Amino acid sequence: MSQPVAPRNSVLVGIWRIARGRADGVACFDATPRAFLASLAPLLAFPIVGTVLAMFSDGPRRALTGLGMTLCALLMPAVLSFELARFWNRSEAWMRFATAFNWCEWILPVLACLAMVPMSLAIGAGVDESSANLALLIGLGCYGLWMQWFLASKALSLPAARAMLFVILVNIGTFLAIAGPAALAPAL
């Protein structure tokens, strides 16, 4: 019995399949600049609305600084992954990877919401709240890293070790791009 092929151009089906570790989910995403920009739009919309609201409470300087850091955090993985894909001769597959990566970022908040119910029950049964929160963060972090590895491996056709190196480099580079200026600011 053959497995059904994932329908093309179905973002929700692609997210669902990738969330469950199905490589055919990658084919659900278009590999066009328009699809990539569409995948960025919701990721950028929430921080922009948050910035407008924060301008009234925190002031424009703090709100715009926060927006700049958020935009850097959202866009740096795309920049770094493009360069790594180009370095490893996978640039033709990068657009589909980046589109899938952006859309699959929504898996983590959904999982966090779903995990709140058993976490609340565990806290009610006597589990320490800070321990439950730590377990949730570790679980989401590990799943997020696995998902990035899975996408790098399947969408860019990277061997397992190279996909692991890809994830490490993208995450360290993104962290340094965000934390570096914040760490240097007091010295200036």
Short mmCIF file of C-alpha atoms in Angstrom, two decimals:
data_model
loop_
_atom_site.label_atom_id
_atom_site.label_comp_id
_atom_site.label_asym_id
_atom_site.label_seq_id
_atom_site.Cartn_x
_atom_site.Cartn_y
_atom_site.Cartn_z
CA MET A 1 0.00 0.00 0.00
CA SER A 2 1.52 3.29 -1.06
CA GLN A 3 1.29 6.40 1.09
CA PRO A 4 -0.71 9.34 -0.29
CA VAL A 5 1.32 12.15 -1.77
CA ALA A 6 0.98 15.51 -0.04
CA PRO A 7 -0.99 18.06 -2.05
CA ARG A 8 1.14 20.88 -3.36
CA ASN A 9 0.63 24.46 -2.26
CA SER A 10 -1.18 23.63 0.96
CA VAL A 11 0.55 25.43 3.80
CA LEU A 12 -1.53 23.89 6.59
CA VAL A 13 -1.04 20.37 5.26
CA GLY A 14 2.68 21.04 4.90
CA ILE A 15 2.97 22.33 8.45
CA TRP A 16 1.02 19.34 9.78
CA ARG A 17 3.18 16.84 7.89
CA ILE A 18 6.46 18.46 8.85
CA ALA A 19 5.35 18.69 12.48
CA ARG A 20 4.94 14.91 12.41
CA GLY A 21 8.27 14.31 10.66
CA ARG A 22 6.92 13.66 7.19
CA ALA A 23 9.36 14.75 4.50
CA ASP A 24 6.61 15.00 1.87
CA GLY A 25 5.35 18.07 3.75
CA VAL A 26 8.17 20.11 2.21
CA ALA A 27 6.58 19.73 -1.23
CA CYS A 28 3.47 21.56 0.04
CA PHE A 29 5.33 24.88 0.00
CA ASP A 30 6.03 26.93 -3.10
CA ALA A 31 9.58 27.87 -3.94
CA THR A 32 8.91 31.42 -5.14
CA PRO A 33 9.82 34.85 -3.79
CA ARG A 34 6.10 35.56 -3.40
CA ALA A 35 5.60 32.44 -1.25
CA PHE A 36 8.62 33.37 0.86
CA LEU A 37 7.31 36.89 1.43
CA ALA A 38 3.87 35.49 2.28
CA SER A 39 5.50 33.27 4.90
CA LEU A 40 7.22 36.30 6.42
CA ALA A 41 4.11 38.50 6.54
CA PRO A 42 2.44 36.99 9.63
CA LEU A 43 5.78 36.68 11.43
CA LEU A 44 6.37 40.41 10.91
CA ALA A 45 2.80 41.59 11.48
CA PHE A 46 2.64 40.75 15.18
CA PRO A 47 5.87 42.57 16.14
CA ILE A 48 4.87 45.62 14.11
CA VAL A 49 1.48 45.85 15.82
CA GLY A 50 3.20 45.29 19.18
CA THR A 51 5.61 48.11 18.41
CA VAL A 52 2.81 50.53 17.58
CA LEU A 53 1.14 49.69 20.89
CA ALA A 54 4.44 49.89 22.80
CA MET A 55 5.14 53.36 21.41
CA PHE A 56 2.31 54.67 23.59
CA SER A 57 3.45 52.93 26.77
CA ASP A 58 7.24 52.55 26.48
CA GLY A 59 8.04 55.42 24.16
CA PRO A 60 9.22 55.39 20.55
CA ARG A 61 12.91 54.77 21.23
CA ARG A 62 12.39 51.62 23.30
CA ALA A 63 9.59 50.35 21.04
CA LEU A 64 11.60 50.82 17.84
CA THR A 65 14.71 49.29 19.40
CA GLY A 66 12.66 46.25 20.33
CA LEU A 67 11.27 46.08 16.81
CA GLY A 68 14.77 46.24 15.35
CA MET A 69 15.92 43.36 17.53
CA THR A 70 12.82 41.33 16.68
CA LEU A 71 13.25 41.93 12.95
CA CYS A 72 16.88 40.87 13.24
CA ALA A 73 15.84 37.69 15.06
CA LEU A 74 13.23 36.90 12.41
CA LEU A 75 15.33 37.68 9.34
CA MET A 76 18.78 36.48 10.41
CA PRO A 77 17.96 32.76 10.01
CA ALA A 78 16.93 33.40 6.40
CA VAL A 79 20.14 35.32 5.67
CA LEU A 80 22.42 32.80 7.33
CA SER A 81 20.62 29.78 5.88
CA PHE A 82 20.84 31.27 2.40
CA GLU A 83 24.57 31.72 2.71
CA LEU A 84 25.06 28.20 4.06
CA ALA A 85 22.85 26.75 1.32
CA ARG A 86 24.84 28.67 -1.27
CA PHE A 87 28.12 27.49 0.27
CA TRP A 88 26.96 23.85 0.10
CA ASN A 89 25.55 24.23 -3.44
CA ARG A 90 21.93 23.97 -2.30
CA SER A 91 20.78 27.48 -3.24
CA GLU A 92 18.22 26.12 -5.73
CA ALA A 93 16.38 24.45 -2.82
CA TRP A 94 16.73 27.35 -0.39
CA MET A 95 13.53 29.23 -1.30
CA ARG A 96 11.31 26.22 -0.51
CA PHE A 97 13.31 25.57 2.68
CA ALA A 98 12.99 29.19 3.85
CA THR A 99 9.27 29.29 3.10
CA ALA A 100 8.67 26.04 4.99
CA PHE A 101 10.92 27.20 7.84
CA ASN A 102 8.94 30.41 8.30
CA TRP A 103 5.55 28.72 8.22
CA CYS A 104 6.69 25.94 10.56
CA GLU A 105 7.70 28.49 13.18
CA TRP A 106 3.98 28.52 14.07
CA ILE A 107 4.20 24.94 15.30
CA LEU A 108 5.98 25.98 18.50
CA PRO A 109 3.35 28.41 19.88
CA VAL A 110 0.61 25.90 19.05
CA LEU A 111 2.49 23.16 20.89
CA ALA A 112 3.08 25.50 23.83
CA CYS A 113 -0.66 26.17 24.06
CA LEU A 114 -1.45 22.47 23.85
CA ALA A 115 1.14 21.69 26.54
CA MET A 116 -0.44 24.17 28.93
CA VAL A 117 -3.30 21.81 29.77
CA PRO A 118 -1.20 18.87 31.01
CA MET A 119 1.23 21.33 32.58
CA SER A 120 -1.60 22.97 34.53
CA LEU A 121 -2.81 19.54 35.65
CA ALA A 122 0.72 18.63 36.76
CA ILE A 123 1.08 21.88 38.72
CA GLY A 124 -2.31 21.22 40.30
CA ALA A 125 -1.09 17.76 41.29
CA GLY A 126 1.91 19.24 43.09
CA VAL A 127 4.67 19.65 40.50
CA ASP A 128 6.74 22.77 41.12
CA GLU A 129 5.69 25.53 38.70
CA SER A 130 9.23 26.61 37.84
CA SER A 131 10.19 22.97 37.13
CA ALA A 132 7.15 22.56 34.89
CA ASN A 133 8.01 25.77 33.03
CA LEU A 134 11.61 24.63 32.59
CA ALA A 135 10.46 21.24 31.28
CA LEU A 136 8.15 23.00 28.82
CA LEU A 137 10.94 25.29 27.59
CA ILE A 138 13.39 22.42 27.21
CA GLY A 139 10.82 20.31 25.39
CA LEU A 140 9.88 23.12 23.00
CA GLY A 141 13.53 24.01 22.46
CA CYS A 142 14.49 20.43 21.62
CA TYR A 143 11.51 20.04 19.31
CA GLY A 144 12.32 23.36 17.61
CA LEU A 145 15.92 22.30 17.01
CA TRP A 146 14.78 18.92 15.71
CA MET A 147 12.34 20.64 13.33
CA GLN A 148 15.08 22.93 12.02
CA TRP A 149 17.35 19.91 11.52
CA PHE A 150 14.54 18.00 9.80
CA LEU A 151 13.84 20.88 7.41
CA ALA A 152 17.54 21.37 6.64
CA SER A 153 17.95 17.66 6.06
CA LYS A 154 14.85 17.17 3.89
CA ALA A 155 14.32 20.52 2.15
CA LEU A 156 17.99 21.16 1.42
CA SER A 157 18.95 17.47 1.05
CA LEU A 158 21.78 17.81 3.53
CA PRO A 159 23.33 14.76 5.20
CA ALA A 160 22.42 14.41 8.89
CA ALA A 161 25.72 15.74 10.25
CA ARG A 162 25.78 18.69 7.88
CA ALA A 163 22.14 19.49 8.72
CA MET A 164 23.13 19.48 12.41
CA LEU A 165 26.03 21.85 11.69
CA PHE A 166 23.64 24.01 9.66
CA VAL A 167 21.24 24.32 12.63
CA ILE A 168 24.07 25.10 15.04
CA LEU A 169 25.57 27.79 12.80
CA VAL A 170 22.23 29.45 12.04
CA ASN A 171 21.23 29.54 15.71
CA ILE A 172 24.61 30.75 16.98
CA GLY A 173 24.78 33.38 14.24
CA THR A 174 21.28 34.60 15.05
CA PHE A 175 22.05 34.72 18.77
CA LEU A 176 25.26 36.71 18.18
CA ALA A 177 23.48 39.14 15.86
CA ILE A 178 20.94 39.86 18.59
CA ALA A 179 23.02 39.59 21.76
CA GLY A 180 26.20 41.13 20.36
CA PRO A 181 24.92 44.71 19.99
CA ALA A 182 23.13 44.51 23.36
CA ALA A 183 26.35 43.38 25.04
CA LEU A 184 28.42 46.09 23.33
CA ALA A 185 25.96 48.93 23.96
CA PRO A 186 27.08 49.67 27.56
CA ALA A 187 30.70 49.93 26.39
CA LEU A 188 29.80 52.63 23.87
#
